[in-house]
Amino acid sequence: YWSRRVATTSAALLITGLVVLSTGFWYHLRMTQSEIAFMAAWIATLLVMERLAAIANSQALRRVALYAALAALLLIVTSFIRHVGIFLAAGFGVRMLMLAWSRALSWTRAITLTLAIGLTASAALLILIAYDRDAAQATERRGYLEYFAAGDLSILSQIHTGFRLRFEDIGRLTVPGMFKAYRPGWINPNTPIYLCMVVLICVGWWRLVRRNKDIFALTAPFYLGLYICWPFGQETRYVFPLLPLLFLCLWVSIESARRHRLSILAILVVAHLVIAFGYSFGRLRAIARDNKTLLAIEQLAPRLREEQLSSAVVTPRDYDMWLMFQFTTDREVELYRRFEDVPGKARWVLSETLLVIPADFVPRLTSGPVILLERRDEKETGP
C-alpha cells in the first residue's frame, strides 16, 4: 500500500514480492530478533504520518489532532521496538518544513505538528533509555549508548568501517545470491556488483525525494547516518528495515526502461525466490542438526546445572551449541575455540565428538554430536 503511492499496482505487488521472498526476509523471520516487528510498526507509523501530511492543512482540526495523536503513539511503539525508530520524527519534520517552504502549509502548523509528535515520542524513549541504562549498571553490563564507541577505532575509522558495512548490507540484501557473501574490505569482486546497485538506488532516492517528498525516503539519511557511526555488521539486520524503500528506489531509477521495468522486477523476484528456496532447503538440514545438538545438551546439562560446577564450551565452528548450553543450564558459560585456551578453573567442558580430545581431559558422557569432558585430576591416570 505504501509503495502504491509512487508505483503502479503491478509494480507495488512485485516490490512487495521482492521484500517477502528475499533471503534476507526469511533469514530474519526465523530469528528471535526485532526486525520483522520493527518493519511492521515502522510501515504502520509511516502510513499514518503520510496521511497526516496529506491533511495537515485541513480546517478539520479535530481530525488533524486525531491523526497526530495516533502518529505519536505508533512512533512510541516503533522506537520502543528499536530506538532508531525515533528518526521517523526527523523525516516527518523535514516533510513538514518542505510543505511550509512551498507555502502549502503554515509554518506554525508545520512546527507544531513536528514538535507535538517528536517531543512526545522522544520523552517516552528517553525514559526507556534511562531504564535500560539503570538495568545495565545493576548487572554490571553496558547499555546501548556505551557500545556506540567501537573499541580502539578513531572516529574517522569508525565512520569508514560503518560506511563500508552499510554499503555491503545494501548490496547483500538487494542483489540475488549475495546475502551470504562475506568479503571484508573494499578490494574484492563483490564491490563492483554492489556499486552498480547502490548507484541505481541513490538515483531513485533522489528522484523520490524531489517528486514525492516521501517520509520514508526523507528518514533514510538519518537512519543510515546512525548506523554508519555504529560500525557493527549483524548480518544486514540494521539495513533490513529499509528494504521496501531500496526496491522502490530501484523501480524509480529504471524509469527510462519504461516497458521493461516490470519485466526487470519480475526477473529479480524469481531470482530472489530461487535463492531463498535454496537457502531454506539448506536450513532444514541445519535445523535437524541443531535439534540433535539441543537434545544431546538437554541430556548432559542437568548435572552441571544442579551442582553448579565450573564449565566451558569448546567448539571451533558451532556457535549455536554454546548458546543452547547457556539456555539449557540457565547460566553464563565461556566459549573457547581451542582446548588450549580453556583456563584451569573450568573442570567440565562441553565439546563436539569430532574434535581430538587432549590428554588432560577425560570423556564422561556422550550424546549424539556432543561430548562432556572432565578435567583429569593429577592423581588420575589412564584413558
Short mmCIF file of C-alpha atoms in Angstrom, two decimals:
data_model
loop_
_atom_site.label_atom_id
_atom_site.label_comp_id
_atom_site.label_asym_id
_atom_site.label_seq_id
_atom_site.Cartn_x
_atom_site.Cartn_y
_atom_site.Cartn_z
CA TYR A 1 0.00 0.00 0.00
CA TRP A 2 2.83 2.42 0.81
CA SER A 3 4.68 1.80 -2.49
CA ARG A 4 1.38 2.16 -4.40
CA ARG A 5 1.64 5.92 -3.82
CA VAL A 6 4.56 6.01 -6.26
CA ALA A 7 4.49 2.82 -8.32
CA THR A 8 1.76 1.14 -10.35
CA THR A 9 -0.30 -1.61 -8.74
CA SER A 10 1.68 -4.29 -10.59
CA ALA A 11 4.99 -2.74 -9.57
CA ALA A 12 3.83 -2.40 -5.96
CA LEU A 13 2.97 -6.11 -5.88
CA LEU A 14 6.37 -7.00 -7.33
CA ILE A 15 8.14 -4.76 -4.81
CA THR A 16 6.22 -6.50 -2.02
CA GLY A 17 7.27 -9.82 -3.51
CA LEU A 18 10.90 -8.72 -3.62
CA VAL A 19 10.76 -7.94 0.09
CA VAL A 20 8.94 -11.01 1.40
CA LEU A 21 10.59 -13.51 -0.97
CA SER A 22 14.16 -12.34 -0.40
CA THR A 23 16.64 -14.43 1.53
CA GLY A 24 17.10 -11.57 3.99
CA PHE A 25 13.42 -11.59 4.91
CA TRP A 26 13.32 -15.31 5.61
CA TYR A 27 16.63 -15.19 7.45
CA HIS A 28 15.43 -12.51 9.86
CA LEU A 29 11.92 -14.00 10.10
CA ARG A 30 13.23 -17.21 11.67
CA MET A 31 15.47 -15.36 14.13
CA THR A 32 14.30 -14.29 17.58
CA GLN A 33 15.00 -10.65 16.83
CA SER A 34 13.09 -7.42 16.36
CA GLU A 35 13.48 -6.86 12.61
CA ILE A 36 10.09 -8.10 11.35
CA ALA A 37 8.11 -6.49 14.18
CA PHE A 38 10.08 -3.26 13.75
CA MET A 39 9.42 -3.18 10.00
CA ALA A 40 5.68 -3.71 10.54
CA ALA A 41 5.48 -0.94 13.17
CA TRP A 42 7.68 1.31 11.01
CA ILE A 43 5.41 0.97 7.95
CA ALA A 44 2.26 1.45 10.06
CA THR A 45 3.69 4.66 11.55
CA LEU A 46 4.80 5.80 8.12
CA LEU A 47 1.33 5.36 6.63
CA VAL A 48 -0.29 7.39 9.41
CA MET A 49 2.33 10.12 9.03
CA GLU A 50 1.76 10.26 5.27
CA ARG A 51 -1.97 10.60 5.86
CA LEU A 52 -1.36 13.32 8.42
CA ALA A 53 0.88 15.19 5.99
CA ALA A 54 -1.86 14.99 3.35
CA ILE A 55 -4.48 16.59 5.65
CA ALA A 56 -2.12 18.83 7.64
CA ASN A 57 -3.60 21.99 6.11
CA SER A 58 -7.19 20.89 6.71
CA GLN A 59 -9.55 23.08 8.70
CA ALA A 60 -10.87 19.99 10.46
CA LEU A 61 -8.58 20.45 13.45
CA ARG A 62 -10.10 17.56 15.36
CA ARG A 63 -9.23 15.15 12.56
CA VAL A 64 -5.69 16.52 12.30
CA ALA A 65 -5.23 16.21 16.06
CA LEU A 66 -6.51 12.62 15.99
CA TYR A 67 -4.01 11.60 13.32
CA ALA A 68 -1.22 13.43 15.15
CA ALA A 69 -2.01 11.55 18.37
CA LEU A 70 -2.11 8.23 16.51
CA ALA A 71 1.19 9.01 14.79
CA ALA A 72 2.81 9.84 18.14
CA LEU A 73 1.51 6.62 19.70
CA LEU A 74 2.74 4.46 16.82
CA LEU A 75 6.08 6.27 16.86
CA ILE A 76 6.48 5.42 20.55
CA VAL A 77 5.75 1.75 19.82
CA THR A 78 8.20 1.73 16.91
CA SER A 79 11.00 3.38 18.87
CA PHE A 80 10.42 1.04 21.81
CA ILE A 81 10.98 -1.93 19.50
CA ARG A 82 14.14 -0.35 18.13
CA HIS A 83 15.32 3.04 19.37
CA VAL A 84 16.29 4.14 15.87
CA GLY A 85 12.58 4.28 15.01
CA ILE A 86 12.52 7.76 16.54
CA PHE A 87 14.16 9.04 13.35
CA LEU A 88 10.79 8.83 11.62
CA ALA A 89 10.05 12.04 13.51
CA ALA A 90 13.00 13.65 11.71
CA GLY A 91 11.73 12.53 8.31
CA PHE A 92 8.24 13.77 9.15
CA GLY A 93 9.70 17.09 10.32
CA VAL A 94 11.58 17.56 7.05
CA ARG A 95 8.36 16.85 5.15
CA MET A 96 6.52 19.47 7.21
CA LEU A 97 9.26 22.03 6.63
CA MET A 98 9.22 21.34 2.88
CA LEU A 99 5.46 21.89 2.82
CA ALA A 100 5.83 25.12 4.77
CA TRP A 101 8.64 26.31 2.49
CA SER A 102 6.46 25.74 -0.58
CA ARG A 103 3.61 27.64 1.15
CA ALA A 104 1.39 24.54 1.13
CA LEU A 105 1.25 24.69 4.94
CA SER A 106 1.70 27.42 7.51
CA TRP A 107 4.98 27.48 9.41
CA THR A 108 3.09 27.49 12.69
CA ARG A 109 1.21 24.29 11.95
CA ALA A 110 4.26 22.58 10.45
CA ILE A 111 6.36 23.26 13.54
CA THR A 112 3.51 22.45 15.94
CA LEU A 113 2.81 19.05 14.39
CA THR A 114 6.51 18.19 14.23
CA LEU A 115 7.14 19.08 17.87
CA ALA A 116 3.93 17.50 19.14
CA ILE A 117 4.83 14.14 17.63
CA GLY A 118 8.60 14.29 18.00
CA LEU A 119 8.79 15.58 21.58
CA THR A 120 6.11 13.20 22.86
CA ALA A 121 7.85 10.14 21.41
CA SER A 122 11.30 11.40 22.42
CA ALA A 123 10.23 11.88 26.04
CA ALA A 124 8.89 8.32 26.19
CA LEU A 125 12.05 6.97 24.55
CA LEU A 126 14.33 8.83 26.98
CA ILE A 127 12.51 7.18 29.88
CA LEU A 128 13.13 3.76 28.30
CA ILE A 129 16.80 4.57 27.65
CA ALA A 130 17.25 5.65 31.28
CA TYR A 131 15.65 2.41 32.43
CA ASP A 132 17.93 0.41 30.14
CA ARG A 133 20.98 2.24 31.49
CA ASP A 134 20.00 1.62 35.11
CA ALA A 135 19.33 -2.06 34.41
CA ALA A 136 22.69 -2.40 32.67
CA GLN A 137 24.53 -0.78 35.58
CA ALA A 138 22.73 -3.01 38.08
CA THR A 139 24.03 -6.11 36.28
CA GLU A 140 27.47 -4.56 35.62
CA ARG A 141 26.89 -4.57 31.89
CA ARG A 142 26.92 -1.88 29.25
CA GLY A 143 23.86 -0.30 27.71
CA TYR A 144 23.34 0.62 24.06
CA LEU A 145 24.94 4.03 24.37
CA GLU A 146 28.15 2.58 25.80
CA TYR A 147 28.52 0.41 22.70
CA PHE A 148 28.48 3.45 20.45
CA ALA A 149 32.27 3.70 20.57
CA ALA A 150 33.87 0.83 18.64
CA GLY A 151 36.83 -0.19 20.77
CA ASP A 152 40.09 1.47 19.82
CA LEU A 153 38.88 2.81 16.44
CA SER A 154 39.22 6.52 15.82
CA ILE A 155 36.11 8.46 14.83
CA LEU A 156 37.17 8.54 11.17
CA SER A 157 37.98 4.82 11.16
CA GLN A 158 34.67 4.10 12.83
CA ILE A 159 32.75 6.07 10.19
CA HIS A 160 34.74 4.47 7.36
CA THR A 161 34.03 0.98 8.69
CA GLY A 162 30.36 1.77 9.20
CA PHE A 163 30.04 3.19 5.68
CA ARG A 164 31.62 0.06 4.18
CA LEU A 165 29.35 -2.23 6.20
CA ARG A 166 26.19 -0.37 5.21
CA PHE A 167 27.35 -0.37 1.57
CA GLU A 168 27.78 -4.14 1.75
CA ASP A 169 24.45 -4.58 3.53
CA ILE A 170 22.56 -2.82 0.74
CA GLY A 171 24.25 -4.99 -1.87
CA ARG A 172 23.74 -8.23 0.04
CA LEU A 173 20.04 -7.51 0.58
CA THR A 174 19.15 -6.41 -2.94
CA VAL A 175 21.40 -8.44 -5.28
CA PRO A 176 20.12 -12.03 -5.64
CA GLY A 177 22.52 -14.64 -4.31
CA MET A 178 24.74 -12.22 -2.38
CA PHE A 179 23.15 -12.41 1.07
CA LYS A 180 25.82 -14.77 2.41
CA ALA A 181 28.71 -13.11 0.57
CA TYR A 182 31.38 -12.33 3.17
CA ARG A 183 34.34 -10.40 1.77
CA PRO A 184 35.87 -7.93 4.24
CA GLY A 185 37.34 -4.75 2.82
CA TRP A 186 36.72 -2.80 -0.36
CA ILE A 187 39.04 -4.72 -2.69
CA ASN A 188 37.02 -7.78 -3.67
CA PRO A 189 34.89 -8.96 -6.64
CA ASN A 190 31.64 -8.08 -4.88
CA THR A 191 32.31 -4.34 -4.69
CA PRO A 192 31.58 -3.51 -8.39
CA ILE A 193 28.34 -5.52 -8.20
CA TYR A 194 27.22 -3.70 -5.07
CA LEU A 195 28.29 -0.35 -6.51
CA CYS A 196 26.00 -0.70 -9.54
CA MET A 197 23.02 -1.45 -7.31
CA VAL A 198 23.82 1.31 -4.80
CA VAL A 199 24.18 3.91 -7.57
CA LEU A 200 20.79 2.96 -9.03
CA ILE A 201 19.19 3.13 -5.58
CA CYS A 202 20.72 6.55 -4.89
CA VAL A 203 19.41 7.90 -8.20
CA GLY A 204 15.94 6.57 -7.39
CA TRP A 205 16.10 8.02 -3.88
CA TRP A 206 16.92 11.49 -5.21
CA ARG A 207 14.03 11.38 -7.66
CA LEU A 208 11.68 10.09 -4.97
CA VAL A 209 12.57 12.93 -2.61
CA ARG A 210 12.27 15.64 -5.25
CA ARG A 211 8.98 14.45 -6.71
CA ASN A 212 7.09 12.90 -3.82
CA LYS A 213 8.75 14.23 -0.66
CA ASP A 214 8.26 10.71 0.71
CA ILE A 215 8.71 10.50 4.50
CA PHE A 216 10.40 7.08 4.29
CA ALA A 217 12.94 8.45 1.80
CA LEU A 218 13.47 11.59 3.90
CA THR A 219 14.09 9.47 7.00
CA ALA A 220 16.64 7.17 5.33
CA PRO A 221 19.67 9.54 5.60
CA PHE A 222 19.12 9.97 9.35
CA TYR A 223 18.65 6.23 9.80
CA LEU A 224 21.71 5.25 7.77
CA GLY A 225 23.75 8.04 9.33
CA LEU A 226 23.33 6.50 12.76
CA TYR A 227 24.36 3.04 11.59
CA ILE A 228 27.32 4.42 9.67
CA CYS A 229 28.54 5.74 13.02
CA TRP A 230 27.67 2.35 14.57
CA PRO A 231 30.22 0.09 12.80
CA PHE A 232 28.79 -3.34 13.53
CA GLY A 233 27.73 -5.91 10.92
CA GLN A 234 24.99 -8.09 12.44
CA GLU A 235 24.01 -9.94 9.24
CA THR A 236 22.36 -6.94 7.47
CA ARG A 237 19.80 -6.54 10.27
CA TYR A 238 20.36 -2.79 10.59
CA VAL A 239 19.65 -2.04 6.92
CA PHE A 240 16.94 -4.69 6.51
CA PRO A 241 14.02 -2.40 7.61
CA LEU A 242 14.89 -0.14 4.65
CA LEU A 243 14.38 -2.97 2.14
CA PRO A 244 10.97 -1.74 0.83
CA LEU A 245 12.48 1.70 0.19
CA LEU A 246 15.55 0.22 -1.53
CA PHE A 247 13.44 -1.71 -4.03
CA LEU A 248 11.10 1.23 -4.61
CA CYS A 249 14.13 3.44 -5.32
CA LEU A 250 15.35 0.81 -7.77
CA TRP A 251 11.98 0.94 -9.54
CA VAL A 252 12.09 4.73 -9.78
CA SER A 253 15.69 4.74 -11.02
CA ILE A 254 14.99 2.49 -14.03
CA GLU A 255 12.04 4.54 -15.29
CA SER A 256 13.89 5.11 -18.58
CA ALA A 257 13.39 1.40 -19.33
CA ARG A 258 9.61 2.05 -19.38
CA ARG A 259 8.10 -1.06 -20.97
CA HIS A 260 10.78 -3.31 -19.49
CA ARG A 261 10.57 -2.10 -15.89
CA LEU A 262 8.02 -4.69 -14.80
CA SER A 263 10.00 -7.42 -16.53
CA ILE A 264 13.15 -6.39 -14.68
CA LEU A 265 11.36 -6.50 -11.33
CA ALA A 266 9.75 -9.85 -12.21
CA ILE A 267 13.16 -11.34 -13.04
CA LEU A 268 14.50 -10.08 -9.71
CA VAL A 269 11.52 -11.62 -7.89
CA VAL A 270 12.13 -15.02 -9.50
CA ALA A 271 15.87 -14.83 -8.79
CA HIS A 272 15.30 -13.94 -5.13
CA LEU A 273 12.68 -16.69 -4.82
CA VAL A 274 15.04 -19.34 -6.20
CA ILE A 275 17.87 -18.24 -3.91
CA ALA A 276 15.56 -18.07 -0.87
CA PHE A 277 14.21 -21.56 -1.64
CA GLY A 278 17.74 -22.97 -1.86
CA TYR A 279 18.72 -21.25 1.36
CA SER A 280 15.61 -22.52 3.18
CA PHE A 281 16.22 -26.07 1.95
CA GLY A 282 19.76 -25.90 3.31
CA ARG A 283 18.41 -24.63 6.60
CA LEU A 284 16.31 -27.78 7.01
CA ARG A 285 19.50 -29.82 7.38
CA ALA A 286 20.94 -27.28 9.79
CA ILE A 287 17.74 -27.33 11.87
CA ALA A 288 17.84 -31.13 12.05
CA ARG A 289 21.45 -30.94 13.24
CA ASP A 290 20.61 -28.27 15.81
CA ASN A 291 17.73 -30.36 17.14
CA LYS A 292 20.09 -33.29 17.70
CA THR A 293 22.58 -31.00 19.43
CA LEU A 294 19.90 -29.49 21.69
CA LEU A 295 18.58 -32.93 22.63
CA ALA A 296 22.10 -34.07 23.48
CA ILE A 297 22.75 -30.96 25.60
CA GLU A 298 19.49 -31.46 27.49
CA GLN A 299 20.68 -34.95 28.40
CA LEU A 300 24.13 -33.79 29.55
CA ALA A 301 23.32 -30.48 31.21
CA PRO A 302 21.37 -31.47 34.38
CA ARG A 303 24.45 -32.47 36.35
CA LEU A 304 26.25 -29.22 35.63
CA ARG A 305 23.15 -27.16 36.37
CA GLU A 306 22.39 -28.86 39.67
CA GLU A 307 25.93 -28.98 41.05
CA GLN A 308 26.91 -25.51 39.78
CA LEU A 309 30.22 -26.87 38.53
CA SER A 310 32.62 -24.60 36.66
CA SER A 311 32.32 -25.35 32.95
CA ALA A 312 33.16 -24.12 29.47
CA VAL A 313 32.28 -24.85 25.85
CA VAL A 314 34.92 -25.63 23.22
CA THR A 315 33.83 -25.53 19.58
CA PRO A 316 35.66 -24.02 16.61
CA ARG A 317 32.53 -23.58 14.48
CA ASP A 318 29.23 -24.45 16.24
CA TYR A 319 28.37 -21.13 17.88
CA ASP A 320 24.75 -22.26 18.39
CA MET A 321 25.90 -25.11 20.63
CA TRP A 322 27.30 -22.58 23.09
CA LEU A 323 24.04 -20.61 23.11
CA MET A 324 21.98 -23.78 23.58
CA PHE A 325 24.15 -24.85 26.50
CA GLN A 326 23.75 -21.50 28.28
CA PHE A 327 19.99 -21.53 27.70
CA THR A 328 19.61 -25.10 28.96
CA THR A 329 21.73 -24.64 32.08
CA ASP A 330 20.47 -21.09 32.73
CA ARG A 331 23.97 -19.83 33.46
CA GLU A 332 26.73 -17.90 31.74
CA VAL A 333 29.40 -20.14 30.20
CA GLU A 334 32.62 -19.10 28.47
CA LEU A 335 33.20 -20.05 24.83
CA TYR A 336 36.61 -21.11 23.51
CA ARG A 337 37.76 -22.17 20.07
CA ARG A 338 40.58 -24.43 21.27
CA PHE A 339 41.12 -26.67 24.28
CA GLU A 340 44.44 -24.94 24.93
CA ASP A 341 42.60 -21.70 25.75
CA VAL A 342 40.40 -23.21 28.47
CA PRO A 343 41.51 -21.92 31.92
CA GLY A 344 42.37 -24.37 34.66
CA LYS A 345 39.35 -23.39 36.77
CA ALA A 346 36.99 -24.94 34.21
CA ARG A 347 36.53 -28.50 35.36
CA TRP A 348 33.88 -29.54 32.85
CA VAL A 349 33.98 -28.89 29.10
CA LEU A 350 31.22 -29.44 26.56
CA SER A 351 32.53 -30.04 23.05
CA GLU A 352 32.00 -31.79 19.73
CA THR A 353 32.63 -35.52 19.39
CA LEU A 354 34.61 -34.93 16.19
CA LEU A 355 37.35 -32.94 17.93
CA VAL A 356 40.57 -34.52 19.15
CA ILE A 357 40.45 -34.72 22.95
CA PRO A 358 43.62 -33.53 24.71
CA ALA A 359 45.31 -35.73 27.31
CA ASP A 360 44.28 -33.61 30.30
CA PHE A 361 40.55 -34.24 29.72
CA VAL A 362 38.58 -37.45 30.24
CA PRO A 363 35.32 -38.29 28.37
CA ARG A 364 32.45 -38.76 30.83
CA LEU A 365 29.25 -38.67 28.80
CA THR A 366 28.48 -38.73 25.09
CA SER A 367 25.17 -37.98 23.41
CA GLY A 368 24.83 -37.57 19.66
CA PRO A 369 27.28 -34.95 18.35
CA VAL A 370 28.10 -33.65 21.86
CA ILE A 371 30.56 -34.93 24.44
CA LEU A 372 31.02 -33.92 28.08
CA LEU A 373 34.63 -33.92 29.28
CA GLU A 374 36.06 -33.64 32.78
CA ARG A 375 39.49 -32.25 33.51
CA ARG A 376 41.78 -35.08 34.58
CA ASP A 377 42.93 -34.98 38.21
CA GLU A 378 46.65 -35.02 38.85
CA LYS A 379 46.35 -38.44 40.50
CA GLU A 380 44.14 -39.85 37.77
CA THR A 381 45.88 -41.95 35.14
CA GLY A 382 44.82 -43.98 32.20
CA PRO A 383 42.39 -43.19 29.41
#
